[in-house]
Amino acid sequence: MMIRASVLENTEAKRYALLDKTMQDILDSIKLKMENYARALSQPTTMLFYIGVLLPLILIIVLPVGSTFSGAPLANPIALFLIYNVFIPLLTIVFASGLIRQRPPTYISPVIPDNFPGLPPKGVIRTKGGQISIYFVMALVLVLGIAFSYFLSVEGIPPLSLVKERPLQVLKADLSEAVALQKDGKALDYFAEGGTRYRELVALGIRREKIPTQLSVEKQTFFSRSEFDVTPYNFIFGMLLTFSLLVYVYLHYTSIYKRQAQETIERMESEFKDALYVLASRMGENKPVEDAMRHTRE
């Protein structure tokens, strides 16, 4: 309405003054909304901190205690997995998304579609020599990651085959069952059916149908000790890093070209504002449009 009213002003000075006032009112309104939004964020951000940080810490203390007194399976691995890996992350994402949706309208970066001019085809990475499929790169990363994880699990750093002794390694190789048994002075078939321990249990008079269960319990107890733990931690964490790298490669190379296009457009918009200011200044000096355009271009 204010812009329409400016057309009815009888002088250019009054019209410009009204337009300037309109612009200032709009900017002040946006500033006021942002200030109110920032002040209103105090309590929701505290709640978000409670949900994402304090709630997991409290539950890890409360759940085992509650499970003990109530008899409910609250602290079993499945319940903990669902609570910490599904419920709490989803609750945090939903709550944070609700906060973001309440933000007053401000500048939004331009949306770049997949068919935007200048972008490579979807699923393609640009290289100096041409283009390569992102899926080929991900497959290569996966193969190298599996090979490297297996190498770390078997050899460690520096390689066990070179240093010969585990204490000299910076990153020790994963312990195998054979090495763990030899480390404790046991035969390789110690826990096998018909092996050393099996014969010992037979000699002790334990019924043969109960011996496999007894062997399984003793084997699990033995390998659960920290010095004889045969869990392949190097391989597991190597694979976690590999999958993290796969996610990075996919997200990076499906977004980097669009982000570059966004930055180009944002830079053009910024330069356009400066160009309009210079053009208006030169035309305000009563210079011809051609001279003003030439000066702006220079």
CSV table of C-alpha atoms in Angstrom, one decimal:
chain,number,residue,atom,x,y,z
A,1,MET,CA,0.0,0.0,0.0
A,2,MET,CA,2.8,2.4,0.8
A,3,ILE,CA,4.4,1.7,-2.5
A,4,ARG,CA,1.1,2.5,-4.3
A,5,ALA,CA,0.7,5.6,-2.2
A,6,SER,CA,4.2,6.8,-3.3
A,7,VAL,CA,2.9,7.1,-6.9
A,8,LEU,CA,0.4,9.7,-5.8
A,9,GLU,CA,3.0,12.0,-4.3
A,10,ASN,CA,3.3,15.3,-6.3
A,11,THR,CA,7.1,15.5,-5.9
A,12,GLU,CA,10.0,13.2,-6.4
A,13,ALA,CA,11.5,14.1,-3.0
A,14,LYS,CA,8.3,13.1,-1.2
A,15,ARG,CA,8.0,9.9,-3.2
A,16,TYR,CA,11.6,8.9,-2.4
A,17,ALA,CA,11.1,9.7,1.3
A,18,LEU,CA,8.0,7.6,1.4
A,19,LEU,CA,9.7,4.7,-0.3
A,20,ASP,CA,12.7,5.0,2.1
A,21,LYS,CA,10.3,5.0,5.0
A,22,THR,CA,8.6,1.9,3.7
A,23,MET,CA,11.9,0.1,3.3
A,24,GLN,CA,12.9,1.1,6.8
A,25,ASP,CA,9.6,-0.1,8.3
A,26,ILE,CA,10.0,-3.5,6.6
A,27,LEU,CA,13.6,-3.9,7.9
A,28,ASP,CA,12.6,-2.8,11.4
A,29,SER,CA,9.8,-5.3,11.4
A,30,ILE,CA,12.1,-8.1,10.3
A,31,LYS,CA,14.6,-7.1,12.9
A,32,LEU,CA,12.0,-7.0,15.6
A,33,LYS,CA,10.7,-10.5,14.7
A,34,MET,CA,14.2,-11.8,14.7
A,35,GLU,CA,14.9,-10.3,18.2
A,36,ASN,CA,11.6,-11.8,19.5
A,37,TYR,CA,12.5,-15.1,18.0
A,38,ALA,CA,16.0,-15.0,19.5
A,39,ARG,CA,14.5,-14.2,22.9
A,40,ALA,CA,11.9,-17.0,22.6
A,41,LEU,CA,14.7,-19.5,21.9
A,42,SER,CA,16.0,-19.5,25.4
A,43,GLN,CA,13.6,-22.1,26.9
A,44,PRO,CA,13.3,-24.3,23.8
A,45,THR,CA,17.1,-24.5,23.4
A,46,THR,CA,17.4,-25.5,27.1
A,47,MET,CA,14.8,-28.2,26.5
A,48,LEU,CA,16.8,-29.3,23.4
A,49,PHE,CA,19.9,-29.6,25.6
A,50,TYR,CA,18.0,-31.6,28.1
A,51,ILE,CA,16.7,-34.0,25.5
A,52,GLY,CA,19.9,-34.5,23.6
A,53,VAL,CA,22.5,-34.4,26.4
A,54,LEU,CA,21.0,-34.8,29.9
A,55,LEU,CA,18.2,-37.3,29.1
A,56,PRO,CA,20.7,-40.0,27.8
A,57,LEU,CA,22.9,-39.5,30.9
A,58,ILE,CA,19.9,-39.8,33.3
A,59,LEU,CA,18.5,-42.8,31.5
A,60,ILE,CA,21.8,-44.7,31.6
A,61,ILE,CA,21.6,-44.4,35.4
A,62,VAL,CA,17.9,-44.8,35.9
A,63,LEU,CA,17.2,-47.8,33.6
A,64,PRO,CA,19.4,-50.4,35.3
A,65,VAL,CA,18.1,-49.3,38.7
A,66,GLY,CA,14.5,-49.4,37.6
A,67,SER,CA,15.1,-52.8,35.9
A,68,THR,CA,16.5,-54.2,39.1
A,69,PHE,CA,13.6,-53.1,41.3
A,70,SER,CA,10.7,-53.6,38.9
A,71,GLY,CA,11.9,-56.7,37.2
A,72,ALA,CA,11.1,-55.3,33.8
A,73,PRO,CA,13.8,-55.8,31.0
A,74,LEU,CA,14.5,-52.1,30.7
A,75,ALA,CA,18.3,-52.4,30.6
A,76,ASN,CA,18.6,-55.2,28.0
A,77,PRO,CA,20.5,-54.4,24.8
A,78,ILE,CA,17.5,-54.2,22.5
A,79,ALA,CA,15.7,-51.7,24.7
A,80,LEU,CA,18.9,-49.6,25.1
A,81,PHE,CA,19.4,-49.7,21.3
A,82,LEU,CA,15.9,-48.5,20.6
A,83,ILE,CA,16.0,-45.8,23.2
A,84,TYR,CA,19.5,-44.4,22.4
A,85,ASN,CA,19.7,-45.0,18.6
A,86,VAL,CA,16.1,-44.5,17.6
A,87,PHE,CA,13.8,-42.8,20.1
A,88,ILE,CA,16.1,-40.0,21.5
A,89,PRO,CA,17.6,-39.1,18.0
A,90,LEU,CA,14.2,-38.9,16.4
A,91,LEU,CA,12.8,-36.9,19.3
A,92,THR,CA,15.7,-34.5,19.1
A,93,ILE,CA,15.3,-34.1,15.3
A,94,VAL,CA,11.6,-33.5,15.5
A,95,PHE,CA,12.0,-30.9,18.3
A,96,ALA,CA,14.8,-29.1,16.6
A,97,SER,CA,12.9,-29.0,13.3
A,98,GLY,CA,9.9,-27.5,15.0
A,99,LEU,CA,12.2,-24.7,16.4
A,100,ILE,CA,13.6,-24.0,12.9
A,101,ARG,CA,10.2,-23.8,11.3
A,102,GLN,CA,9.2,-21.0,13.7
A,103,ARG,CA,12.0,-18.8,12.4
A,104,PRO,CA,10.9,-15.5,10.7
A,105,PRO,CA,11.3,-15.4,7.0
A,106,THR,CA,14.8,-14.2,6.0
A,107,TYR,CA,17.1,-14.6,3.0
A,108,ILE,CA,17.1,-18.2,1.7
A,109,SER,CA,19.8,-19.5,-0.6
A,110,PRO,CA,18.5,-20.3,-4.1
A,111,VAL,CA,17.4,-23.9,-4.7
A,112,ILE,CA,19.5,-25.6,-7.3
A,113,PRO,CA,17.8,-28.5,-9.2
A,114,ASP,CA,19.6,-31.5,-10.6
A,115,ASN,CA,19.2,-30.2,-14.2
A,116,PHE,CA,20.6,-26.8,-13.4
A,117,PRO,CA,22.9,-25.6,-16.3
A,118,GLY,CA,26.6,-26.3,-15.6
A,119,LEU,CA,26.0,-29.1,-13.2
A,120,PRO,CA,27.4,-32.6,-14.1
A,121,PRO,CA,24.9,-35.4,-14.6
A,122,LYS,CA,23.6,-36.9,-11.3
A,123,GLY,CA,25.9,-39.4,-9.8
A,124,VAL,CA,29.0,-38.2,-11.7
A,125,ILE,CA,32.2,-36.6,-10.3
A,126,ARG,CA,34.2,-34.1,-12.3
A,127,THR,CA,37.9,-34.8,-12.6
A,128,LYS,CA,40.7,-33.1,-14.4
A,129,GLY,CA,40.6,-35.7,-17.2
A,130,GLY,CA,36.8,-35.9,-17.5
A,131,GLN,CA,34.1,-37.5,-15.4
A,132,ILE,CA,33.8,-40.6,-13.2
A,133,SER,CA,30.8,-42.4,-11.6
A,134,ILE,CA,30.4,-41.7,-7.9
A,135,TYR,CA,29.3,-45.3,-7.4
A,136,PHE,CA,32.6,-46.5,-8.8
A,137,VAL,CA,34.5,-44.3,-6.4
A,138,MET,CA,32.3,-45.6,-3.5
A,139,ALA,CA,32.9,-49.2,-4.5
A,140,LEU,CA,36.6,-48.5,-4.6
A,141,VAL,CA,36.5,-46.9,-1.2
A,142,LEU,CA,34.5,-49.9,0.1
A,143,VAL,CA,37.0,-52.4,-1.3
A,144,LEU,CA,40.0,-50.5,0.0
A,145,GLY,CA,38.3,-49.9,3.4
A,146,ILE,CA,37.6,-53.7,3.8
A,147,ALA,CA,41.2,-54.5,2.8
A,148,PHE,CA,42.7,-52.0,5.2
A,149,SER,CA,40.4,-53.0,8.0
A,150,TYR,CA,41.4,-56.6,7.5
A,151,PHE,CA,45.1,-55.7,7.4
A,152,LEU,CA,44.8,-53.7,10.7
A,153,SER,CA,42.9,-56.7,12.3
A,154,VAL,CA,45.5,-59.2,11.3
A,155,GLU,CA,48.7,-57.2,11.3
A,156,GLY,CA,48.2,-54.0,13.3
A,157,ILE,CA,50.6,-51.0,13.1
A,158,PRO,CA,53.5,-51.6,12.5
A,159,PRO,CA,52.8,-54.9,10.9
A,160,LEU,CA,53.2,-57.9,13.2
A,161,SER,CA,55.0,-59.8,10.6
A,162,LEU,CA,57.8,-57.2,10.7
A,163,VAL,CA,58.2,-56.5,14.4
A,164,LYS,CA,57.3,-60.1,15.5
A,165,GLU,CA,56.2,-59.1,19.0
A,166,ARG,CA,52.9,-57.5,19.9
A,167,PRO,CA,54.3,-55.2,22.7
A,168,LEU,CA,56.3,-53.3,20.1
A,169,GLN,CA,53.1,-52.4,18.1
A,170,VAL,CA,51.5,-48.9,18.4
A,171,LEU,CA,48.2,-50.4,17.3
A,172,LYS,CA,48.1,-54.0,18.2
A,173,ALA,CA,46.5,-56.6,15.9
A,174,ASP,CA,43.3,-58.2,17.0
A,175,LEU,CA,43.8,-61.3,19.1
A,176,SER,CA,42.8,-64.6,17.5
A,177,GLU,CA,41.6,-67.6,19.5
A,178,ALA,CA,44.7,-69.6,18.7
A,179,VAL,CA,47.0,-66.8,20.0
A,180,ALA,CA,44.9,-66.3,23.1
A,181,LEU,CA,45.0,-70.0,23.9
A,182,GLN,CA,48.8,-70.2,23.3
A,183,LYS,CA,49.2,-67.0,25.5
A,184,ASP,CA,47.5,-68.9,28.4
A,185,GLY,CA,49.5,-72.1,27.7
A,186,LYS,CA,46.5,-74.0,26.5
A,187,ALA,CA,46.3,-76.4,23.5
A,188,LEU,CA,44.6,-75.2,20.3
A,189,ASP,CA,41.9,-77.8,20.8
A,190,TYR,CA,41.3,-77.0,24.4
A,191,PHE,CA,37.7,-76.1,24.1
A,192,ALA,CA,36.9,-78.3,21.1
A,193,GLU,CA,34.7,-81.3,21.4
A,194,GLY,CA,36.9,-84.2,22.2
A,195,GLY,CA,39.8,-81.8,23.0
A,196,THR,CA,41.8,-81.3,26.2
A,197,ARG,CA,39.1,-79.8,28.3
A,198,TYR,CA,36.6,-82.2,27.1
A,199,ARG,CA,38.7,-85.1,28.3
A,200,GLU,CA,39.3,-83.4,31.6
A,201,LEU,CA,35.5,-83.1,32.2
A,202,VAL,CA,35.0,-86.7,31.2
A,203,ALA,CA,37.7,-87.7,33.7
A,204,LEU,CA,35.9,-85.6,36.4
A,205,GLY,CA,32.8,-87.8,35.8
A,206,ILE,CA,30.5,-85.2,34.2
A,207,ARG,CA,27.8,-86.6,32.0
A,208,ARG,CA,28.7,-86.4,28.3
A,209,GLU,CA,25.4,-84.7,27.4
A,210,LYS,CA,26.2,-81.8,29.7
A,211,ILE,CA,29.8,-81.4,28.6
A,212,PRO,CA,29.0,-79.3,25.5
A,213,THR,CA,27.1,-76.8,27.6
A,214,GLN,CA,29.9,-76.7,30.2
A,215,LEU,CA,32.5,-76.2,27.4
A,216,SER,CA,30.5,-73.4,25.9
A,217,VAL,CA,30.2,-71.6,29.2
A,218,GLU,CA,33.9,-71.9,30.0
A,219,LYS,CA,34.9,-70.8,26.5
A,220,GLN,CA,32.7,-67.7,26.7
A,221,THR,CA,34.0,-66.9,30.2
A,222,PHE,CA,37.6,-67.4,29.0
A,223,PHE,CA,37.4,-65.2,26.0
A,224,SER,CA,35.4,-62.5,27.8
A,225,ARG,CA,38.5,-61.7,29.9
A,226,SER,CA,40.2,-58.5,28.7
A,227,GLU,CA,43.6,-60.2,28.2
A,228,PHE,CA,42.0,-62.9,26.0
A,229,ASP,CA,39.4,-60.8,24.3
A,230,VAL,CA,39.2,-61.9,20.6
A,231,THR,CA,36.6,-59.3,19.5
A,232,PRO,CA,38.0,-57.9,16.2
A,233,TYR,CA,37.9,-54.2,17.3
A,234,ASN,CA,40.3,-53.1,14.6
A,235,PHE,CA,38.2,-54.6,11.9
A,236,ILE,CA,34.9,-53.3,13.4
A,237,PHE,CA,36.2,-49.7,13.8
A,238,GLY,CA,37.9,-49.9,10.4
A,239,MET,CA,34.6,-50.8,8.8
A,240,LEU,CA,32.8,-48.0,10.7
A,241,LEU,CA,35.4,-45.5,9.3
A,242,THR,CA,34.9,-47.0,5.9
A,243,PHE,CA,31.1,-46.6,6.0
A,244,SER,CA,31.5,-43.0,7.3
A,245,LEU,CA,33.8,-42.3,4.4
A,246,LEU,CA,31.3,-43.7,2.0
A,247,VAL,CA,28.6,-41.4,3.4
A,248,TYR,CA,31.0,-38.4,3.2
A,249,VAL,CA,31.9,-39.2,-0.5
A,250,TYR,CA,28.2,-39.5,-1.5
A,251,LEU,CA,27.0,-36.4,0.4
A,252,HIS,CA,30.0,-34.3,-0.6
A,253,TYR,CA,30.0,-35.0,-4.3
A,254,THR,CA,26.2,-34.8,-4.6
A,255,SER,CA,26.2,-31.4,-3.0
A,256,ILE,CA,29.5,-29.6,-3.8
A,257,TYR,CA,28.5,-28.7,-7.3
A,258,LYS,CA,25.1,-27.3,-6.3
A,259,ARG,CA,26.8,-25.4,-3.5
A,260,GLN,CA,29.3,-23.9,-6.0
A,261,ALA,CA,26.3,-22.8,-8.2
A,262,GLN,CA,24.6,-21.3,-5.1
A,263,GLU,CA,27.8,-19.3,-4.2
A,264,THR,CA,28.0,-18.0,-7.8
A,265,ILE,CA,24.4,-16.8,-7.7
A,266,GLU,CA,24.8,-15.3,-4.3
A,267,ARG,CA,27.9,-13.5,-5.5
A,268,MET,CA,26.0,-12.2,-8.6
A,269,GLU,CA,23.2,-10.9,-6.3
A,270,SER,CA,25.7,-9.1,-4.1
A,271,GLU,CA,27.4,-7.6,-7.2
A,272,PHE,CA,24.0,-6.7,-8.6
A,273,LYS,CA,23.2,-4.6,-5.6
A,274,ASP,CA,26.5,-2.7,-5.9
A,275,ALA,CA,25.9,-2.2,-9.6
A,276,LEU,CA,22.4,-0.8,-9.0
A,277,TYR,CA,23.9,1.6,-6.4
A,278,VAL,CA,26.6,2.8,-8.8
A,279,LEU,CA,24.1,3.1,-11.7
A,280,ALA,CA,21.7,5.1,-9.6
A,281,SER,CA,24.4,7.4,-8.3
A,282,ARG,CA,25.6,8.2,-11.9
A,283,MET,CA,22.1,8.8,-13.1
A,284,GLY,CA,21.5,11.0,-10.1
A,285,GLU,CA,24.3,13.2,-11.4
A,286,ASN,CA,22.2,13.7,-14.5
A,287,LYS,CA,24.6,11.7,-16.7
A,288,PRO,CA,23.3,9.8,-19.7
A,289,VAL,CA,22.2,6.3,-19.3
A,290,GLU,CA,24.9,5.1,-21.6
A,291,ASP,CA,27.6,6.7,-19.6
A,292,ALA,CA,26.1,5.4,-16.3
A,293,MET,CA,26.0,1.9,-17.7
A,294,ARG,CA,29.6,2.1,-19.0
A,295,HIS,CA,30.8,3.4,-15.7
A,296,THR,CA,29.0,0.6,-13.8
A,297,ARG,CA,30.5,-2.0,-16.1
A,298,GLU,CA,33.9,-0.7,-15.5
